[in-house]
Amino acid sequence: MTLKEEISKEKLPRHVAIIMDGNGRWAKQKGKDRIFGHKSGVAAVREVTESAAEIGIKYLTLYAFSTENWNRPMKEVNALMSLLVYSINAETKTLMKNNVRLLTIGDTSRLPGKVYKKLEETISRTSENKGLSLVLALSYSSRWEILNAVKKLVSEINSGNVDLNQVNENNFANYLSTKEIPDPELLIRTSGEQRISNFLLWQIAYSELYFTDKLWPDFRKEDLYAAVLDFQTRERRFGQISEQVNF
Ligand code: IPE
Ligand code: IPE
Ligand code: MG
């Protein structure tokens, strides 16, 4: 049996989130510059998107650019922005063909106008697609997102539209940029780093974490299948005891 065939359809994560890390180190190992690593990472994005759609995952969130990544050398930031426009242009046809809907989370108003426009255009073009939702986290950080949510909520409370006593976990989540996106059941990080780097802090409260040493440009379909299979061996207790969740 192939890894793909071993995956149980009944225990499939609905939402998988990935911290795509290691492009720079991958390039360095090959004696190339970091930007070559980012370019090579696009193939891995294509592979996971395809394989996620093939096995029936409904949401795939990819951490592509963090708020903190704005502090990288200008040359690298500019190259990443150009690569984004180039890749979206090159992939739109495939997104349409595979019924993929594109979404973004993050402070996208900080993106250069050209990137923002291209994203808006593609989001609108793919908005009726009913297959996989591909969520790109761009200029995203979880602390930014939570703080932003609190500010919006407080302003609604102050203007009398919302009653503080009615605020709960469910309606608070509607102020986050992931509103209408279910929490990820599985979070993958490549490159061997075992940290969250300001990603989806609220949403991963009960996610299963999976770390792999593979550098992002080397990540292939089989690596996604291996992560999903590992997820399917986990017992998710949500604070309860084993006997309660295995009835
Ligand atoms: C991930 O690879 C891509 C982005 C953060 C944009 P890195 O660029 O972080 O690569 P490493 O971690 O330096 O190897
Ligand atoms: C996290 O990777 C952000 C993205 C993958 C976009 P980083 O490479 O920026 O994270 P740190 O600096 O190693 O924590
Ligand atoms: Mg990194």
mmCIF file of C-alpha atoms and ligand atoms in Angstrom:
data_model
loop_
_atom_site.group_PDB
_atom_site.id
_atom_site.type_symbol
_atom_site.label_atom_id
_atom_site.label_comp_id
_atom_site.label_asym_id
_atom_site.label_seq_id
_atom_site.Cartn_x
_atom_site.Cartn_y
_atom_site.Cartn_z
ATOM 1 C CA MET A 1 0.000 0.000 0.000
ATOM 2 C CA THR A 2 1.202 3.504 -0.744
ATOM 3 C CA LEU A 3 1.214 6.124 2.011
ATOM 4 C CA LYS A 4 -1.688 7.823 0.275
ATOM 5 C CA GLU A 5 -3.787 4.649 0.321
ATOM 6 C CA GLU A 6 -3.067 4.148 4.026
ATOM 7 C CA ILE A 7 -4.785 7.436 4.917
ATOM 8 C CA SER A 8 -8.168 6.897 6.535
ATOM 9 C CA LYS A 9 -10.851 9.111 5.001
ATOM 10 C CA GLU A 10 -12.788 9.076 8.286
ATOM 11 C CA LYS A 11 -9.995 10.650 10.328
ATOM 12 C CA LEU A 12 -8.874 13.252 7.830
ATOM 13 C CA PRO A 13 -7.940 16.666 9.236
ATOM 14 C CA ARG A 14 -10.284 19.246 7.765
ATOM 15 C CA HIS A 15 -7.658 21.974 8.044
ATOM 16 C CA VAL A 16 -3.875 21.607 7.800
ATOM 17 C CA ALA A 17 -1.599 24.593 8.452
ATOM 18 C CA ILE A 18 2.065 24.673 7.451
ATOM 19 C CA ILE A 19 4.981 26.841 8.548
ATOM 20 C CA MET A 20 7.036 26.585 5.364
ATOM 21 C CA ASP A 21 10.556 27.039 6.712
ATOM 22 C CA GLY A 22 14.089 26.369 5.510
ATOM 23 C CA ASN A 23 14.327 27.968 2.059
ATOM 24 C CA GLY A 24 17.422 29.969 2.992
ATOM 25 C CA ARG A 25 19.289 27.017 4.488
ATOM 26 C CA TRP A 26 18.367 24.828 1.511
ATOM 27 C CA ALA A 27 19.919 27.360 -0.854
ATOM 28 C CA LYS A 28 22.992 27.815 1.348
ATOM 29 C CA GLN A 29 23.626 24.060 1.319
ATOM 30 C CA LYS A 30 23.746 24.303 -2.453
ATOM 31 C CA GLY A 31 26.020 27.341 -2.474
ATOM 32 C CA LYS A 32 23.231 29.525 -3.850
ATOM 33 C CA ASP A 33 21.676 32.720 -2.530
ATOM 34 C CA ARG A 34 18.564 32.714 -0.329
ATOM 35 C CA ILE A 35 16.323 33.933 -3.131
ATOM 36 C CA PHE A 36 17.081 30.780 -5.116
ATOM 37 C CA GLY A 37 15.722 28.879 -2.097
ATOM 38 C CA HIS A 38 12.481 30.867 -2.134
ATOM 39 C CA LYS A 39 12.038 30.241 -5.854
ATOM 40 C CA SER A 40 12.600 26.533 -5.312
ATOM 41 C CA GLY A 41 10.000 26.547 -2.525
ATOM 42 C CA VAL A 42 7.239 27.293 -5.031
ATOM 43 C CA ALA A 43 7.352 23.702 -6.347
ATOM 44 C CA ALA A 44 6.689 22.444 -2.818
ATOM 45 C CA VAL A 45 3.697 24.797 -2.525
ATOM 46 C CA ARG A 46 2.328 23.350 -5.746
ATOM 47 C CA GLU A 47 2.833 19.778 -4.509
ATOM 48 C CA VAL A 48 1.144 20.245 -1.114
ATOM 49 C CA THR A 49 -1.752 22.133 -2.645
ATOM 50 C CA GLU A 50 -2.325 19.343 -5.145
ATOM 51 C CA SER A 51 -1.933 16.548 -2.637
ATOM 52 C CA ALA A 52 -4.134 18.242 -0.023
ATOM 53 C CA ALA A 53 -6.870 18.587 -2.642
ATOM 54 C CA GLU A 54 -6.393 14.982 -3.774
ATOM 55 C CA ILE A 55 -6.893 13.476 -0.312
ATOM 56 C CA GLY A 56 -9.855 15.698 0.475
ATOM 57 C CA ILE A 57 -8.469 18.265 2.936
ATOM 58 C CA LYS A 58 -10.790 21.282 2.893
ATOM 59 C CA TYR A 59 -8.468 24.056 4.159
ATOM 60 C CA LEU A 60 -4.718 24.431 3.706
ATOM 61 C CA THR A 61 -3.089 27.444 5.347
ATOM 62 C CA LEU A 62 0.457 28.300 4.346
ATOM 63 C CA TYR A 63 2.589 30.721 6.357
ATOM 64 C CA ALA A 64 4.276 32.530 3.490
ATOM 65 C CA PHE A 65 5.377 35.850 5.013
ATOM 66 C CA SER A 66 5.246 36.969 8.637
ATOM 67 C CA THR A 67 5.003 40.476 10.075
ATOM 68 C CA GLU A 68 8.545 39.947 11.364
ATOM 69 C CA ASN A 69 9.767 38.999 7.872
ATOM 70 C CA TRP A 70 9.398 42.698 6.889
ATOM 71 C CA ASN A 71 12.609 43.172 8.886
ATOM 72 C CA ARG A 72 14.669 41.033 6.496
ATOM 73 C CA PRO A 73 17.099 42.719 4.063
ATOM 74 C CA MET A 74 15.168 44.820 1.543
ATOM 75 C CA LYS A 75 16.530 42.818 -1.371
ATOM 76 C CA GLU A 76 15.034 39.605 0.035
ATOM 77 C CA VAL A 77 11.677 41.227 0.871
ATOM 78 C CA ASN A 78 11.424 42.653 -2.650
ATOM 79 C CA ALA A 79 12.320 39.315 -4.202
ATOM 80 C CA LEU A 80 9.637 37.564 -2.130
ATOM 81 C CA MET A 81 7.022 40.111 -3.199
ATOM 82 C CA SER A 82 7.918 39.701 -6.892
ATOM 83 C CA LEU A 83 7.899 35.931 -6.527
ATOM 84 C CA LEU A 84 4.431 36.112 -5.039
ATOM 85 C CA VAL A 85 3.022 38.005 -8.022
ATOM 86 C CA TYR A 86 4.868 35.756 -10.460
ATOM 87 C CA SER A 87 3.638 32.551 -8.783
ATOM 88 C CA ILE A 88 0.030 33.678 -8.535
ATOM 89 C CA ASN A 89 0.074 34.566 -12.223
ATOM 90 C CA ALA A 90 1.606 31.229 -13.128
ATOM 91 C CA GLU A 91 -0.715 29.168 -10.914
ATOM 92 C CA THR A 92 -4.119 30.787 -11.397
ATOM 93 C CA LYS A 93 -5.027 28.478 -14.260
ATOM 94 C CA THR A 94 -4.212 25.413 -12.139
ATOM 95 C CA LEU A 95 -6.198 26.806 -9.208
ATOM 96 C CA MET A 96 -9.222 27.171 -11.470
ATOM 97 C CA LYS A 97 -8.749 23.733 -12.988
ATOM 98 C CA ASN A 98 -8.459 22.097 -9.553
ATOM 99 C CA ASN A 99 -11.407 24.033 -8.096
ATOM 100 C CA VAL A 100 -9.199 25.746 -5.467
ATOM 101 C CA ARG A 101 -10.395 28.899 -3.732
ATOM 102 C CA LEU A 102 -7.688 31.381 -2.726
ATOM 103 C CA LEU A 103 -7.941 33.323 0.553
ATOM 104 C CA THR A 104 -5.497 35.409 2.569
ATOM 105 C CA ILE A 105 -5.064 36.202 6.235
ATOM 106 C CA GLY A 106 -2.851 38.936 7.641
ATOM 107 C CA ASP A 107 -2.300 42.645 7.297
ATOM 108 C CA THR A 108 -2.364 42.551 3.495
ATOM 109 C CA SER A 109 -2.771 46.338 3.317
ATOM 110 C CA ARG A 110 0.987 46.496 4.032
ATOM 111 C CA LEU A 111 1.786 44.576 0.830
ATOM 112 C CA PRO A 112 2.964 46.555 -2.209
ATOM 113 C CA GLY A 113 0.026 47.723 -4.340
ATOM 114 C CA LYS A 114 0.908 45.391 -7.204
ATOM 115 C CA VAL A 115 0.877 42.332 -4.923
ATOM 116 C CA TYR A 116 -2.319 43.399 -3.173
ATOM 117 C CA LYS A 117 -4.102 43.965 -6.485
ATOM 118 C CA LYS A 118 -3.014 40.611 -7.901
ATOM 119 C CA LEU A 119 -4.206 38.848 -4.757
ATOM 120 C CA GLU A 120 -7.580 40.602 -4.747
ATOM 121 C CA GLU A 121 -8.051 39.740 -8.407
ATOM 122 C CA THR A 122 -7.276 36.048 -7.858
ATOM 123 C CA ILE A 123 -9.349 35.837 -4.664
ATOM 124 C CA SER A 124 -12.299 37.198 -6.577
ATOM 125 C CA ARG A 125 -11.709 34.943 -9.607
ATOM 126 C CA THR A 126 -11.541 31.797 -7.484
ATOM 127 C CA SER A 127 -14.267 32.781 -5.006
ATOM 128 C CA GLU A 128 -16.867 30.385 -6.418
ATOM 129 C CA ASN A 129 -14.530 27.369 -6.373
ATOM 130 C CA LYS A 130 -15.833 24.706 -4.027
ATOM 131 C CA GLY A 131 -12.827 22.400 -3.580
ATOM 132 C CA LEU A 132 -9.838 23.143 -1.357
ATOM 133 C CA SER A 133 -9.539 26.581 0.264
ATOM 134 C CA LEU A 134 -5.916 27.675 0.040
ATOM 135 C CA VAL A 135 -5.230 30.298 2.697
ATOM 136 C CA LEU A 136 -2.018 32.308 2.333
ATOM 137 C CA ALA A 137 -0.799 33.963 5.533
ATOM 138 C CA LEU A 138 0.838 37.159 4.305
ATOM 139 C CA SER A 139 2.178 39.930 6.473
ATOM 140 C CA TYR A 140 0.614 37.816 9.177
ATOM 141 C CA SER A 141 1.369 37.526 12.854
ATOM 142 C CA SER A 142 -0.890 36.139 15.487
ATOM 143 C CA ARG A 143 -0.262 38.908 18.019
ATOM 144 C CA TRP A 144 -1.155 41.488 15.362
ATOM 145 C CA GLU A 145 -4.325 39.537 14.605
ATOM 146 C CA ILE A 146 -5.422 39.161 18.227
ATOM 147 C CA LEU A 147 -4.673 42.786 19.067
ATOM 148 C CA ASN A 148 -6.570 43.895 16.001
ATOM 149 C CA ALA A 149 -9.526 41.736 17.048
ATOM 150 C CA VAL A 150 -9.510 43.236 20.548
ATOM 151 C CA LYS A 151 -9.450 46.769 19.140
ATOM 152 C CA LYS A 152 -12.412 46.081 16.825
ATOM 153 C CA LEU A 153 -14.350 44.423 19.623
ATOM 154 C CA VAL A 154 -13.703 47.200 22.148
ATOM 155 C CA SER A 155 -14.833 49.786 19.639
ATOM 156 C CA GLU A 156 -18.074 47.838 19.104
ATOM 157 C CA ILE A 157 -18.591 47.587 22.846
ATOM 158 C CA ASN A 158 -17.964 51.325 23.269
ATOM 159 C CA SER A 159 -20.450 52.181 20.565
ATOM 160 C CA GLY A 160 -23.068 49.971 22.228
ATOM 161 C CA ASN A 161 -23.301 47.416 19.395
ATOM 162 C CA VAL A 162 -21.936 44.568 21.488
ATOM 163 C CA ASP A 163 -22.617 43.688 25.120
ATOM 164 C CA LEU A 164 -19.405 42.781 26.957
ATOM 165 C CA ASN A 165 -21.232 40.052 28.888
ATOM 166 C CA GLN A 166 -22.144 38.323 25.648
ATOM 167 C CA VAL A 167 -18.535 37.986 24.454
ATOM 168 C CA ASN A 168 -17.394 34.370 24.336
ATOM 169 C CA GLU A 169 -14.782 32.221 22.567
ATOM 170 C CA ASN A 170 -17.014 31.663 19.559
ATOM 171 C CA ASN A 171 -17.992 35.217 18.829
ATOM 172 C CA PHE A 172 -14.524 36.553 19.680
ATOM 173 C CA ALA A 173 -13.128 34.310 16.929
ATOM 174 C CA ASN A 174 -15.276 36.251 14.444
ATOM 175 C CA TYR A 175 -12.984 39.244 14.913
ATOM 176 C CA LEU A 176 -9.920 37.271 13.813
ATOM 177 C CA SER A 177 -8.813 37.152 10.174
ATOM 178 C CA THR A 178 -9.580 33.404 10.224
ATOM 179 C CA LYS A 179 -13.281 34.077 10.757
ATOM 180 C CA GLU A 180 -15.212 31.382 8.841
ATOM 181 C CA ILE A 181 -12.132 29.143 8.688
ATOM 182 C CA PRO A 182 -12.189 26.193 11.130
ATOM 183 C CA ASP A 183 -9.223 25.758 13.487
ATOM 184 C CA PRO A 184 -6.433 23.582 12.073
ATOM 185 C CA GLU A 185 -6.363 20.040 13.434
ATOM 186 C CA LEU A 186 -2.777 19.614 12.236
ATOM 187 C CA LEU A 187 0.118 22.086 12.179
ATOM 188 C CA ILE A 188 3.284 21.131 10.301
ATOM 189 C CA ARG A 189 6.623 22.934 10.481
ATOM 190 C CA THR A 190 9.516 22.048 8.224
ATOM 191 C CA SER A 191 13.270 22.669 8.641
ATOM 192 C CA GLY A 192 13.729 21.163 12.101
ATOM 193 C CA GLU A 193 12.839 24.308 14.063
ATOM 194 C CA GLN A 194 10.377 23.540 16.817
ATOM 195 C CA ARG A 195 8.656 26.851 17.388
ATOM 196 C CA ILE A 196 5.468 28.602 16.351
ATOM 197 C CA SER A 197 6.926 31.981 15.254
ATOM 198 C CA ASN A 198 3.773 33.983 15.921
ATOM 199 C CA PHE A 199 1.482 31.784 13.810
ATOM 200 C CA LEU A 200 -2.218 31.136 14.630
ATOM 201 C CA LEU A 201 -1.719 31.247 18.406
ATOM 202 C CA TRP A 202 -5.447 31.345 19.143
ATOM 203 C CA GLN A 203 -6.424 28.783 16.491
ATOM 204 C CA ILE A 204 -3.878 26.077 17.380
ATOM 205 C CA ALA A 205 -5.003 25.748 21.001
ATOM 206 C CA TYR A 206 -5.718 22.039 20.386
ATOM 207 C CA SER A 207 -3.910 21.350 17.113
ATOM 208 C CA GLU A 208 -1.607 18.384 16.759
ATOM 209 C CA LEU A 209 1.946 19.553 16.032
ATOM 210 C CA TYR A 210 4.211 17.805 13.543
ATOM 211 C CA PHE A 211 7.836 18.765 13.026
ATOM 212 C CA THR A 212 10.026 17.480 10.225
ATOM 213 C CA ASP A 213 13.687 18.112 9.435
ATOM 214 C CA LYS A 214 12.953 18.363 5.706
ATOM 215 C CA LEU A 215 13.711 21.829 4.374
ATOM 216 C CA TRP A 216 10.708 23.399 2.652
ATOM 217 C CA PRO A 217 11.934 23.156 -1.000
ATOM 218 C CA ASP A 218 12.355 19.378 -0.481
ATOM 219 C CA PHE A 219 8.820 18.868 0.867
ATOM 220 C CA ARG A 220 6.790 16.619 -1.430
ATOM 221 C CA LYS A 221 3.387 14.897 -1.554
ATOM 222 C CA GLU A 222 4.698 11.882 0.364
ATOM 223 C CA ASP A 223 5.787 14.184 3.201
ATOM 224 C CA LEU A 224 2.269 15.544 3.531
ATOM 225 C CA TYR A 225 0.850 12.018 3.519
ATOM 226 C CA ALA A 226 3.357 10.981 6.215
ATOM 227 C CA ALA A 227 2.282 13.925 8.386
ATOM 228 C CA VAL A 228 -1.414 13.111 7.941
ATOM 229 C CA LEU A 229 -0.770 9.453 8.789
ATOM 230 C CA ASP A 230 1.110 10.484 11.927
ATOM 231 C CA PHE A 231 -1.831 12.730 12.848
ATOM 232 C CA GLN A 232 -4.171 9.759 12.494
ATOM 233 C CA THR A 233 -2.249 7.847 15.186
ATOM 234 C CA ARG A 234 -2.733 10.619 17.761
ATOM 235 C CA GLU A 235 -5.347 10.394 20.479
ATOM 236 C CA ARG A 236 -6.996 13.794 20.733
ATOM 237 C CA ARG A 237 -8.356 14.079 24.258
ATOM 238 C CA PHE A 238 -9.208 17.800 24.567
ATOM 239 C CA GLY A 239 -8.583 17.660 28.296
ATOM 240 C CA GLN A 240 -10.686 14.563 28.853
ATOM 241 C CA ILE A 241 -9.402 11.070 29.648
ATOM 242 C CA SER A 242 -8.806 8.291 27.162
ATOM 243 C CA GLU A 243 -11.934 6.307 28.128
ATOM 244 C CA GLN A 244 -14.132 9.330 27.480
ATOM 245 C CA VAL A 245 -12.934 9.875 23.945
ATOM 246 C CA ASN A 246 -12.916 6.142 23.036
ATOM 247 C CA PHE A 247 -16.488 5.166 23.680
HETATM 248 C C1 IPE B 1 10.918 30.260 4.886
HETATM 249 O O1 IPE B 1 12.272 30.036 4.676
HETATM 250 C C2 IPE B 1 10.338 31.308 3.969
HETATM 251 C C3 IPE B 1 10.032 32.586 4.621
HETATM 252 C C4 IPE B 1 10.109 32.834 5.896
HETATM 253 C C5 IPE B 1 9.602 33.677 3.753
HETATM 254 P P1 IPE B 1 13.369 30.963 5.337
HETATM 255 O O2 IPE B 1 13.649 32.106 4.443
HETATM 256 O O3 IPE B 1 12.991 31.332 6.722
HETATM 257 O O4 IPE B 1 14.619 29.968 5.368
HETATM 258 P P2 IPE B 1 15.628 29.726 6.563
HETATM 259 O O5 IPE B 1 14.821 29.441 7.778
HETATM 260 O O6 IPE B 1 16.443 30.961 6.701
HETATM 261 O O7 IPE B 1 16.429 28.538 6.137
HETATM 262 C C1 IPE B 2 8.317 31.668 9.999
HETATM 263 O O1 IPE B 2 9.602 31.426 9.547
HETATM 264 C C2 IPE B 2 7.586 32.504 9.010
HETATM 265 C C3 IPE B 2 7.286 31.859 7.730
HETATM 266 C C4 IPE B 2 7.506 30.596 7.444
HETATM 267 C C5 IPE B 2 6.684 32.695 6.750
HETATM 268 P P1 IPE B 2 10.838 32.320 10.013
HETATM 269 O O2 IPE B 2 12.042 31.739 9.388
HETATM 270 O O3 IPE B 2 10.554 33.747 9.732
HETATM 271 O O4 IPE B 2 10.815 32.104 11.577
HETATM 272 P P2 IPE B 2 11.966 32.181 12.670
HETATM 273 O O5 IPE B 2 12.592 33.531 12.533
HETATM 274 O O6 IPE B 2 12.926 31.085 12.378
HETATM 275 O O7 IPE B 2 11.273 31.969 13.972
HETATM 276 MG MG MG B 3 13.253 30.483 8.514
#
